[in-house]
mmCIF file of C-alpha atoms and ligand atoms in Angstrom:
data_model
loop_
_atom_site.group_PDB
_atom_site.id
_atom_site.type_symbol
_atom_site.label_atom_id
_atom_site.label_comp_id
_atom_site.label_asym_id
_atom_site.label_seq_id
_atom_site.Cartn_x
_atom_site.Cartn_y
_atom_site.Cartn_z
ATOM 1 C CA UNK K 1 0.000 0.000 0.000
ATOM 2 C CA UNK K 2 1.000 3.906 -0.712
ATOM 3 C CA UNK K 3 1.552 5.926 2.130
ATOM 4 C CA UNK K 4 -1.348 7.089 4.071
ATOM 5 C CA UNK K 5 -0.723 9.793 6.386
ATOM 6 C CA UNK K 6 0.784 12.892 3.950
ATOM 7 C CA UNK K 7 0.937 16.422 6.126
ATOM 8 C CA UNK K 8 2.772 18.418 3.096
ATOM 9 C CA UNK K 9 0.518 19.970 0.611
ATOM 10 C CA UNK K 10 3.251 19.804 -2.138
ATOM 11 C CA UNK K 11 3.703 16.233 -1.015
ATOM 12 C CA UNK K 12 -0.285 15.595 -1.481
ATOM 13 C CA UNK K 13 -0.760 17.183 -4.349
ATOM 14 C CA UNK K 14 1.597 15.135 -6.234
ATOM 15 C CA UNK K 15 -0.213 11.892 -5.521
ATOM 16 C CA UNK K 16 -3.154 13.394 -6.406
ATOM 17 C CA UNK K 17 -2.285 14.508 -9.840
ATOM 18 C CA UNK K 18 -0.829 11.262 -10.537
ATOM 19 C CA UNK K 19 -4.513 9.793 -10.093
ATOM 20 C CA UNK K 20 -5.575 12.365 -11.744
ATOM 21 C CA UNK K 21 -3.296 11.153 -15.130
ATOM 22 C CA UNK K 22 -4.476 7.951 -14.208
ATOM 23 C CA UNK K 23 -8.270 9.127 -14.920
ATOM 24 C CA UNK K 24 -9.495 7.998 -11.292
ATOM 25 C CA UNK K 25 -12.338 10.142 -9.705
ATOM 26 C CA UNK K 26 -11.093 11.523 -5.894
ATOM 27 C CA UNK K 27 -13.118 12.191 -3.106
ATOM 28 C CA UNK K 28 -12.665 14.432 -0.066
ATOM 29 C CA UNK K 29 -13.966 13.759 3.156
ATOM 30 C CA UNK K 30 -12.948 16.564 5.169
ATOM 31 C CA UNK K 31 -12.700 16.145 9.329
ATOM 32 C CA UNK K 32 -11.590 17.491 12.073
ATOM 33 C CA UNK K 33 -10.189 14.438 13.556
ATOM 34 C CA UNK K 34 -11.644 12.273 16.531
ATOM 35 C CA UNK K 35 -13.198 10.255 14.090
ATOM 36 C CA UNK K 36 -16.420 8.453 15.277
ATOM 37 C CA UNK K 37 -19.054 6.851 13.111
ATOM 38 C CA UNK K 38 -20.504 9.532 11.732
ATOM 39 C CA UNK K 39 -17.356 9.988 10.020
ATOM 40 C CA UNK K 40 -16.800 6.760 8.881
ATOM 41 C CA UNK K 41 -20.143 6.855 6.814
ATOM 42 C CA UNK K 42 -19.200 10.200 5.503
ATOM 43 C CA UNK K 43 -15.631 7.928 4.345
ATOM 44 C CA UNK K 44 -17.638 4.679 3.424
ATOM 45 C CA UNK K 45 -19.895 6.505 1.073
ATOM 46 C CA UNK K 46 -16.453 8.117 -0.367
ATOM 47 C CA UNK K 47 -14.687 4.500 -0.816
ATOM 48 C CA UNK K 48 -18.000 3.356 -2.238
ATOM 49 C CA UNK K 49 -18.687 5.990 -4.799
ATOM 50 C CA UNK K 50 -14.554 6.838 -5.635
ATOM 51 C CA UNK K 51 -11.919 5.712 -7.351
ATOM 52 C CA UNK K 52 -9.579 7.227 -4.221
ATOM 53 C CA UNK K 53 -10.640 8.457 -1.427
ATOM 54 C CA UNK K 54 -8.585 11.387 0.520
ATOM 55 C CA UNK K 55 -9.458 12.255 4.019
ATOM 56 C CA UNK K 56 -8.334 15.491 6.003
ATOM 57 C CA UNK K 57 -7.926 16.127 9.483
ATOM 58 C CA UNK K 58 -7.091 19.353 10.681
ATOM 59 C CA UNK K 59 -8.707 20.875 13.776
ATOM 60 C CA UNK K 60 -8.906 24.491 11.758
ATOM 61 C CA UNK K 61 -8.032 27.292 14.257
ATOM 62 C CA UNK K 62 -9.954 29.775 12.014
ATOM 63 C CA UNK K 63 -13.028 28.408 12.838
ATOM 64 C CA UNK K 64 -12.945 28.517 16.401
ATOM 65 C CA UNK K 65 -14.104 31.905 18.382
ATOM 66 C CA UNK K 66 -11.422 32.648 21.502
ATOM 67 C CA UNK K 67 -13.412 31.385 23.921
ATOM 68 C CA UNK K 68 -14.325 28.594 22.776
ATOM 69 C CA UNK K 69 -12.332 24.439 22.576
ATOM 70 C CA UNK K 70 -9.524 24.543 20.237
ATOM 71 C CA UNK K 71 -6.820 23.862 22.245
ATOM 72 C CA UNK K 72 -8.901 21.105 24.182
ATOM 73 C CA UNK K 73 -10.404 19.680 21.066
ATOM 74 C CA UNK K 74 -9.682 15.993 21.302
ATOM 75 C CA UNK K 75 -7.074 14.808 19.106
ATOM 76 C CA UNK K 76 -6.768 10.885 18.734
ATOM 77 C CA UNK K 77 -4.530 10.714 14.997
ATOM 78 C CA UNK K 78 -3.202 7.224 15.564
ATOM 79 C CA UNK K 79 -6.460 5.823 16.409
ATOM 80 C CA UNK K 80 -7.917 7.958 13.116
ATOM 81 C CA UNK K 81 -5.325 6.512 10.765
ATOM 82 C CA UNK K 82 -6.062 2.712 12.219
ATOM 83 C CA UNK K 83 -9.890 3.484 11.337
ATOM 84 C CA UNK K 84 -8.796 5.004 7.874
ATOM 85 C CA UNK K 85 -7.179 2.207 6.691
ATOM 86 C CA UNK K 86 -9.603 -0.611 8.299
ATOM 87 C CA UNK K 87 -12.109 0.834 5.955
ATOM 88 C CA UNK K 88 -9.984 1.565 2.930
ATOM 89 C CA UNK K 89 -8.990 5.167 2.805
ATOM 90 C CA UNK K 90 -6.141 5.922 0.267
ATOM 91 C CA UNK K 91 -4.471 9.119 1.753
ATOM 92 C CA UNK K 92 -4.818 11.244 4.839
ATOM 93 C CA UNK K 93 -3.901 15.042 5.125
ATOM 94 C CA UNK K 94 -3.129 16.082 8.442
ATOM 95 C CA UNK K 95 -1.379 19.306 7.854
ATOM 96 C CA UNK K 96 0.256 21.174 10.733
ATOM 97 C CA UNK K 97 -1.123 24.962 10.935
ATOM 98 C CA UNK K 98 1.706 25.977 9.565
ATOM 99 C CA UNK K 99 1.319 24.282 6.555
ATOM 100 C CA UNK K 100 -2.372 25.137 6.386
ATOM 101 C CA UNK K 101 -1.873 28.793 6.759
ATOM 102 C CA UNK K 102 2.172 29.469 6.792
ATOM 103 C CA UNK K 103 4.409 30.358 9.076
ATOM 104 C CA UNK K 104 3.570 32.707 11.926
ATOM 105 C CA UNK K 105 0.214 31.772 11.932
ATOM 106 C CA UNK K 106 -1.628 35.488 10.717
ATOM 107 C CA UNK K 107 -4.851 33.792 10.947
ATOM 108 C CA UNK K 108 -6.476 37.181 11.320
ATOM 109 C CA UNK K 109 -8.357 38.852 8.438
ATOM 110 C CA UNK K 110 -5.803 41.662 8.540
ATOM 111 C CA UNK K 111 -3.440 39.171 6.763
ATOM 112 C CA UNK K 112 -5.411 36.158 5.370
ATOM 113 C CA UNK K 113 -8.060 36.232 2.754
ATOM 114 C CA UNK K 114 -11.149 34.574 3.956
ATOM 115 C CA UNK K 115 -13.881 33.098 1.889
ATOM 116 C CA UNK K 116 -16.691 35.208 3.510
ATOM 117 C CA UNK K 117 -20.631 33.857 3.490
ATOM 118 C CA UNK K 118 -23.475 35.784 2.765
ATOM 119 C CA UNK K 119 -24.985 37.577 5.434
ATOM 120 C CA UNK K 120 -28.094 36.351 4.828
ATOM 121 C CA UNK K 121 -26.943 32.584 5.737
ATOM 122 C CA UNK K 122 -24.765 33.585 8.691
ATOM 123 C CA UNK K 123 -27.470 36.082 10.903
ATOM 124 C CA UNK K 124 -29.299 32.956 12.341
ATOM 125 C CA UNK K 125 -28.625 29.566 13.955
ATOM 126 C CA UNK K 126 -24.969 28.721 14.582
ATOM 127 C CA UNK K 127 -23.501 31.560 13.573
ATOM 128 C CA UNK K 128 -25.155 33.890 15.977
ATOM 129 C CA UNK K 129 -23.377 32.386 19.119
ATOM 130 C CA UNK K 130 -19.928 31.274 17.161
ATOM 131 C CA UNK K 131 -19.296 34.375 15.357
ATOM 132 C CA UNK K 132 -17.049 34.265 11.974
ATOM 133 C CA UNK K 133 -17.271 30.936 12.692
ATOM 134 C CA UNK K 134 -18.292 30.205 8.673
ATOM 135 C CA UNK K 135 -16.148 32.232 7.477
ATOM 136 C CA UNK K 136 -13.527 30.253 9.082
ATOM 137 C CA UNK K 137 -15.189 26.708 7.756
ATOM 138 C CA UNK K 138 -15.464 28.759 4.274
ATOM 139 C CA UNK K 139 -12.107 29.500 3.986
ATOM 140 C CA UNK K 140 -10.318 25.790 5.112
ATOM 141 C CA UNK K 141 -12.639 23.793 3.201
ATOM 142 C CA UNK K 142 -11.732 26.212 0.071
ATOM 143 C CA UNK K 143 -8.239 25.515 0.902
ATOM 144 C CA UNK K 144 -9.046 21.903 1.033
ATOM 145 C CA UNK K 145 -10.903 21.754 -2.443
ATOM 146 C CA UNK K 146 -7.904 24.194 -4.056
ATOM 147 C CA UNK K 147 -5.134 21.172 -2.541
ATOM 148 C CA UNK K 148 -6.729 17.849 -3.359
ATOM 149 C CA UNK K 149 -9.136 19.464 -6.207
ATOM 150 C CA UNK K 150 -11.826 16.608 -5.724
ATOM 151 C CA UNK K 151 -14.200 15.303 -7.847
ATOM 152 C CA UNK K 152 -16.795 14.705 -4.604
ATOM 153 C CA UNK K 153 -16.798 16.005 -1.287
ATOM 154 C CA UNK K 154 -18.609 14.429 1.651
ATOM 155 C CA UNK K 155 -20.669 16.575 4.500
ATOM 156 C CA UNK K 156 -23.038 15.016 7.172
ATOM 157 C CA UNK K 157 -26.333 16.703 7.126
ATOM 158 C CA UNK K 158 -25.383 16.710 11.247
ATOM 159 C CA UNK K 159 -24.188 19.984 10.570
ATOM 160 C CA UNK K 160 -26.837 21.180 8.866
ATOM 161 C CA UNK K 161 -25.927 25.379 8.106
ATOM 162 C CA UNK K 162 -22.384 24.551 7.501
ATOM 163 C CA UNK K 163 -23.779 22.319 4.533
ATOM 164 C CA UNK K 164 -26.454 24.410 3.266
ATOM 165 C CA UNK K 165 -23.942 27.134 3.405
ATOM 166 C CA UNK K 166 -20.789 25.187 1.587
ATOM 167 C CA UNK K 167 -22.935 24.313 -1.315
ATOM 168 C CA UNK K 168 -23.881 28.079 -1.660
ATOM 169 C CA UNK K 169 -20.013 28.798 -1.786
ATOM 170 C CA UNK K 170 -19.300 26.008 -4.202
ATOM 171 C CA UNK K 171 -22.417 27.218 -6.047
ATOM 172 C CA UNK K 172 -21.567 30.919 -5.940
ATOM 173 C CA UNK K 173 -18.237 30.375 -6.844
ATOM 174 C CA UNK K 174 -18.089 27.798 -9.396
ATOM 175 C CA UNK K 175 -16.485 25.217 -8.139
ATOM 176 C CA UNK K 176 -15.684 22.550 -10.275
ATOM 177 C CA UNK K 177 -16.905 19.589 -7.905
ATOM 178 C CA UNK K 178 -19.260 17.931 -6.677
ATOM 179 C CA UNK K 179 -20.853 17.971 -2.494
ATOM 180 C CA UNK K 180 -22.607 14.875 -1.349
ATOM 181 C CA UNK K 181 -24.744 15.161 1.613
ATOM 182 C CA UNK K 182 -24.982 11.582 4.160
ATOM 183 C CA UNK K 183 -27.207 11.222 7.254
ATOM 184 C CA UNK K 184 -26.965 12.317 10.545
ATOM 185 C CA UNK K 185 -25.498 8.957 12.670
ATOM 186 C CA UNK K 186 -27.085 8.466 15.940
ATOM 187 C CA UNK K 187 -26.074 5.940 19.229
ATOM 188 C CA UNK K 188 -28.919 3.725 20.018
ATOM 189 C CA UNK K 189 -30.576 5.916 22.193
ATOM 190 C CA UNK K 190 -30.771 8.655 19.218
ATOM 191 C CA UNK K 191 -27.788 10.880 20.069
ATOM 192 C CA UNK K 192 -26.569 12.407 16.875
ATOM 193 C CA UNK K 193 -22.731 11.020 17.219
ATOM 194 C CA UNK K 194 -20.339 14.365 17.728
ATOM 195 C CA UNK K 195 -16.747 14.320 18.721
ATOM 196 C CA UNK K 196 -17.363 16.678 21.461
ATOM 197 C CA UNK K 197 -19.722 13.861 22.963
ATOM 198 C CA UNK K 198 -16.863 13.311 24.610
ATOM 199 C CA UNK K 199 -16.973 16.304 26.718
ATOM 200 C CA UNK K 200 -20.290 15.160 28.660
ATOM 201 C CA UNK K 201 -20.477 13.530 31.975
ATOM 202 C CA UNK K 202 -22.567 9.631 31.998
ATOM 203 C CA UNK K 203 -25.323 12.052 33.412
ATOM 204 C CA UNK K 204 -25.195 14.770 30.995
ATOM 205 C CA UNK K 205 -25.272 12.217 27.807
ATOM 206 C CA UNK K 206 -28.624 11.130 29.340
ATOM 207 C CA UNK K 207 -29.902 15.090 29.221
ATOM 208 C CA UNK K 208 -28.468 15.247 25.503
ATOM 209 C CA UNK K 209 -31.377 12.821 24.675
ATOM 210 C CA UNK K 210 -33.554 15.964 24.818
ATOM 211 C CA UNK K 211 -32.614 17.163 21.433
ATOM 212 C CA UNK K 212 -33.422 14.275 19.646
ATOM 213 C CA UNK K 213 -36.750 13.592 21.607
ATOM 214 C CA UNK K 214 -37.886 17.295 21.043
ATOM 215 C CA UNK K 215 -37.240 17.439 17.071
ATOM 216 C CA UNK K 216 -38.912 13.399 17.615
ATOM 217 C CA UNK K 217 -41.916 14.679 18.934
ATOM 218 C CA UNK K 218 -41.783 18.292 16.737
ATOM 219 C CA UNK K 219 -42.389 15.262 13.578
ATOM 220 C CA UNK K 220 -45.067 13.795 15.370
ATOM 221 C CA UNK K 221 -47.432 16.357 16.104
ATOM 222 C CA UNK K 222 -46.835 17.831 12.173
ATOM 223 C CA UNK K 223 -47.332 14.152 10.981
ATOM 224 C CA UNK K 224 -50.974 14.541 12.939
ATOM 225 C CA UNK K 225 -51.110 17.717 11.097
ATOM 226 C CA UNK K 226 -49.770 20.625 13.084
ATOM 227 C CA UNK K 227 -48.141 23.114 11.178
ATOM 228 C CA UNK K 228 -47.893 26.437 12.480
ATOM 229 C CA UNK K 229 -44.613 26.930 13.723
ATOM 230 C CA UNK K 230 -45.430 28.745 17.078
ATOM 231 C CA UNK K 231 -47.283 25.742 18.373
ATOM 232 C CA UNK K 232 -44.691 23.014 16.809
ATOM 233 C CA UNK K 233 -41.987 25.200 19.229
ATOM 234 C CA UNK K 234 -44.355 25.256 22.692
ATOM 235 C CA UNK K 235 -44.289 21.199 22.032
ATOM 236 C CA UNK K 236 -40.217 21.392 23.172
ATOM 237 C CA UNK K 237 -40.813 22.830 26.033
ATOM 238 C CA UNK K 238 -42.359 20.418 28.116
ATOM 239 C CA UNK K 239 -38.813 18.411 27.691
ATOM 240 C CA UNK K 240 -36.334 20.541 28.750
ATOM 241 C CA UNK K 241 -35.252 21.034 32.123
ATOM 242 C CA UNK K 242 -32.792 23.177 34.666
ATOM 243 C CA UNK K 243 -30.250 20.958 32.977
ATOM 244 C CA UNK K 244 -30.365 22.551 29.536
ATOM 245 C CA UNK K 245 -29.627 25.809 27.904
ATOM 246 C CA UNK K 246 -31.960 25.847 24.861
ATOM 247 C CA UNK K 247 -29.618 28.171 22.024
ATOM 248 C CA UNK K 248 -32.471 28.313 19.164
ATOM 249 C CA UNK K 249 -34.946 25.981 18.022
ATOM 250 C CA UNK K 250 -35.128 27.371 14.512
ATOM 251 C CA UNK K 251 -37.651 25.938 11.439
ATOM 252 C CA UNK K 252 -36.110 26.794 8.122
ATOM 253 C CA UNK K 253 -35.936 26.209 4.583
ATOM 254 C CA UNK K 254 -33.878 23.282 4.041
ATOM 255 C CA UNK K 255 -32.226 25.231 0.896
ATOM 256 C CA UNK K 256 -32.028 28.967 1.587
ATOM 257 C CA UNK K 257 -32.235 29.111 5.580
ATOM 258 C CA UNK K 258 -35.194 31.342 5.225
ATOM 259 C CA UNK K 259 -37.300 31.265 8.829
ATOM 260 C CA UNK K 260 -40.676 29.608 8.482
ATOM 261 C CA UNK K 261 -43.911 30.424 10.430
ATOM 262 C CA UNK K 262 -45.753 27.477 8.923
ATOM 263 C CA UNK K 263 -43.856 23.831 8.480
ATOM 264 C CA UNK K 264 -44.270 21.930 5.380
ATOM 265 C CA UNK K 265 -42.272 19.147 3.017
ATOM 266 C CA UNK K 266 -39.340 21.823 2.285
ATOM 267 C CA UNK K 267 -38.658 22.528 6.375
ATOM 268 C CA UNK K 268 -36.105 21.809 8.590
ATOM 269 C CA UNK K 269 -35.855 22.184 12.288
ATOM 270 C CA UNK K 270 -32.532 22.610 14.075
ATOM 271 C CA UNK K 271 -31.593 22.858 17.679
ATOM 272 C CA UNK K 272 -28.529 23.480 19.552
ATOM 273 C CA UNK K 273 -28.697 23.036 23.645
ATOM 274 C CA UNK K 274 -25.895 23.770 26.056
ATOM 275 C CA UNK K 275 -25.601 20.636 28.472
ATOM 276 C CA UNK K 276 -23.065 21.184 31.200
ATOM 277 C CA UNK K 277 -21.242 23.711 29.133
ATOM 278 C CA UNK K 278 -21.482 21.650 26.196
ATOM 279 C CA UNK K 279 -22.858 22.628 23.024
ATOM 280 C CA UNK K 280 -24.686 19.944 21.367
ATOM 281 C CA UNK K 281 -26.505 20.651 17.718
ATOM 282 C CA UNK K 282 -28.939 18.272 16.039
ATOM 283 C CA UNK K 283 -31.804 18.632 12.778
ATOM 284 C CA UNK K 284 -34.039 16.826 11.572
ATOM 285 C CA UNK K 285 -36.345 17.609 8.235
ATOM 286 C CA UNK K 286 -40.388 17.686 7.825
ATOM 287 C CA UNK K 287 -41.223 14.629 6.011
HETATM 288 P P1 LIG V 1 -16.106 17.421 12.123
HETATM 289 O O1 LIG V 1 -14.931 16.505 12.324
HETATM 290 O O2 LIG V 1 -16.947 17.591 13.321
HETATM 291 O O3 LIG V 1 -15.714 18.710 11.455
HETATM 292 O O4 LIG V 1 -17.042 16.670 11.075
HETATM 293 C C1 LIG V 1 -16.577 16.270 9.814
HETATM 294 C C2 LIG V 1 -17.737 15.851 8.972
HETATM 295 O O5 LIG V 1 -18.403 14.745 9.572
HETATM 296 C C3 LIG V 1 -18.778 16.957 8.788
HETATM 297 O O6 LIG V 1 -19.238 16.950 7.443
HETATM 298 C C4 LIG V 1 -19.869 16.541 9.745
HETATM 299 O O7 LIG V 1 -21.155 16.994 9.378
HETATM 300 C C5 LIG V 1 -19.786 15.027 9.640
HETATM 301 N N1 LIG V 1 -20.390 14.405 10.825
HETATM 302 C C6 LIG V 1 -20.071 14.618 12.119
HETATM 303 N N2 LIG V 1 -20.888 13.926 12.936
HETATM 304 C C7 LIG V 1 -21.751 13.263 12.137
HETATM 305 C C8 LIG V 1 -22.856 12.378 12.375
HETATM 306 N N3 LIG V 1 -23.239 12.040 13.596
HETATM 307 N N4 LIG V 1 -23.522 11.899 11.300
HETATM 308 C C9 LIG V 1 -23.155 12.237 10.033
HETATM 309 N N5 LIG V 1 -22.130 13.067 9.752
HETATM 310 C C10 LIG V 1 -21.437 13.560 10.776
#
């Protein structure tokens, strides 16, 4: 077998345009490490679909606000590259910051150009708690496309803005691939799988059940034929407790993020809920 863990982007790009010669289709799954299942169908659906399939791992400091977990982030590369190659990934990028963004580090927009999203997508949800937060994820996952140049990236629909939002970018700015959207994973009790599920206590990954069993019940009463979005809301609050911090309970359009006040086939519903200091996000759509 080729080498599979590649950190230098001149290194990387080589291989790639060797299987590029070679006429093979690539795909990207990009990560931030800590891989967990979630991931791995993300990668599975890239082995599946490509001829090669490339994943990153970079834990992107531009996408983190100052007071929030980069440095504790959990990092666990050895175990990632075991799972890589148990379910026949061809390369991994793990690029230092350094290499990412070049020596000394000016991650600040005084020195870097940044791939910016439009307003519009980045006044609601997410963004208004993690500021520049996209602009961050904008910017890497350019940087990844402009590297490997893939044929197919990978997203979960887990992260539900940041998807909607990259396939505006790729959209608005021609670029010449395309994204693939997989499932949200869950644990058996319906926990959307997260790396930072890792962070909660035995007792607070009982309390992160609450997301799941509001947007659960949230489906229900629309499948009896509620619709109006004020009433679909009231339903959560009967489930949360002193335990949780609710962020937003938001219904959408699954496309353009606009806000809906009545649900129908085209809506999504996202939450995020702070647990013990944890922030925990989760989605699900009206169907
Ligand atoms: P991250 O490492 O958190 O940046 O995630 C990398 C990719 O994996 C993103 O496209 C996420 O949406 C996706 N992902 C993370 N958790 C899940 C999950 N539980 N189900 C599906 N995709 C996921």
């Amino acid at each position: 077998m080729e080498k599979l863990l590649e950190t230098k982007i001149t290194e990387i790009r080589k291989q790639i345009q060797e299987w590029k010669r070679q006429g093979l289709k690539v795909g990207l799954v990009p990560t931030m490490g800590a891989l967990h299942e979630g991931h791995l169908s993300l990668i599975k659906k890239s082995v599946e679909t490509c001829d090669k399939t490339v994943v990153s791992i970079f834990v992107n400091p531009t996408q983190f606000g100052p007071s929030e977990d980069l440095d504790k982030y959990p990092r666990t590369l050895e175990a990632d590259l075991k799972l890589c190659e148990e379910v026949g990934v061809d390369l991994v990028f793990a690029p230092s910051t350094a290499e990412m963004y070049g020596e000394g580090n000016m991650l600040s927009n005084d020195f870097l150009t940044y791939v910016v999203p439009p307003f519009f997508y980045v006044d609601k949800l997410c963004a208004k708690s993690r500021l520049g937060h996209f602009d961050g994820v904008c910017t890497v996952v350019a940087k990844l496309f402009n590297i490997i140049q893939p044929d197919y990236a990978f997203f979960g629909q887990k992260d539900a803005q940041q998807l909607v939002i990259i396939k505006k970018m790729v959209s608005d700015l021609n670029m010449p691939l395309e994204i693939i959207s997989c499932p949200i994973v869950r644990d058996e009790n319906g926990l959307a799988l997260s790396s930072r599920n890792k962070y909660l206590s035995p007792k607070a990954n009982e309390e992160a059940l609450v997301l799941n069993k509001i947007l659960t019940n949230i489906k229900l009463c629309y499948n009896k034929g509620v619709n109006d979005v004020r009433s679909l809301t009231e339903t959560a609050y009967g489930f949360l407790n002193e335990h949780h911090e609710l962020e937003y309970l938001e219904f959408v359009d699954k496309d353009t993020l606009e806000a809906k006040s009545v649900a129908d086939g085209n809506t999504m519903v996202l939450i995020a809920v702070k647990i013990d200091n944890v922030r925990l996000i989760d989605n699900c759509f009206m169907m």
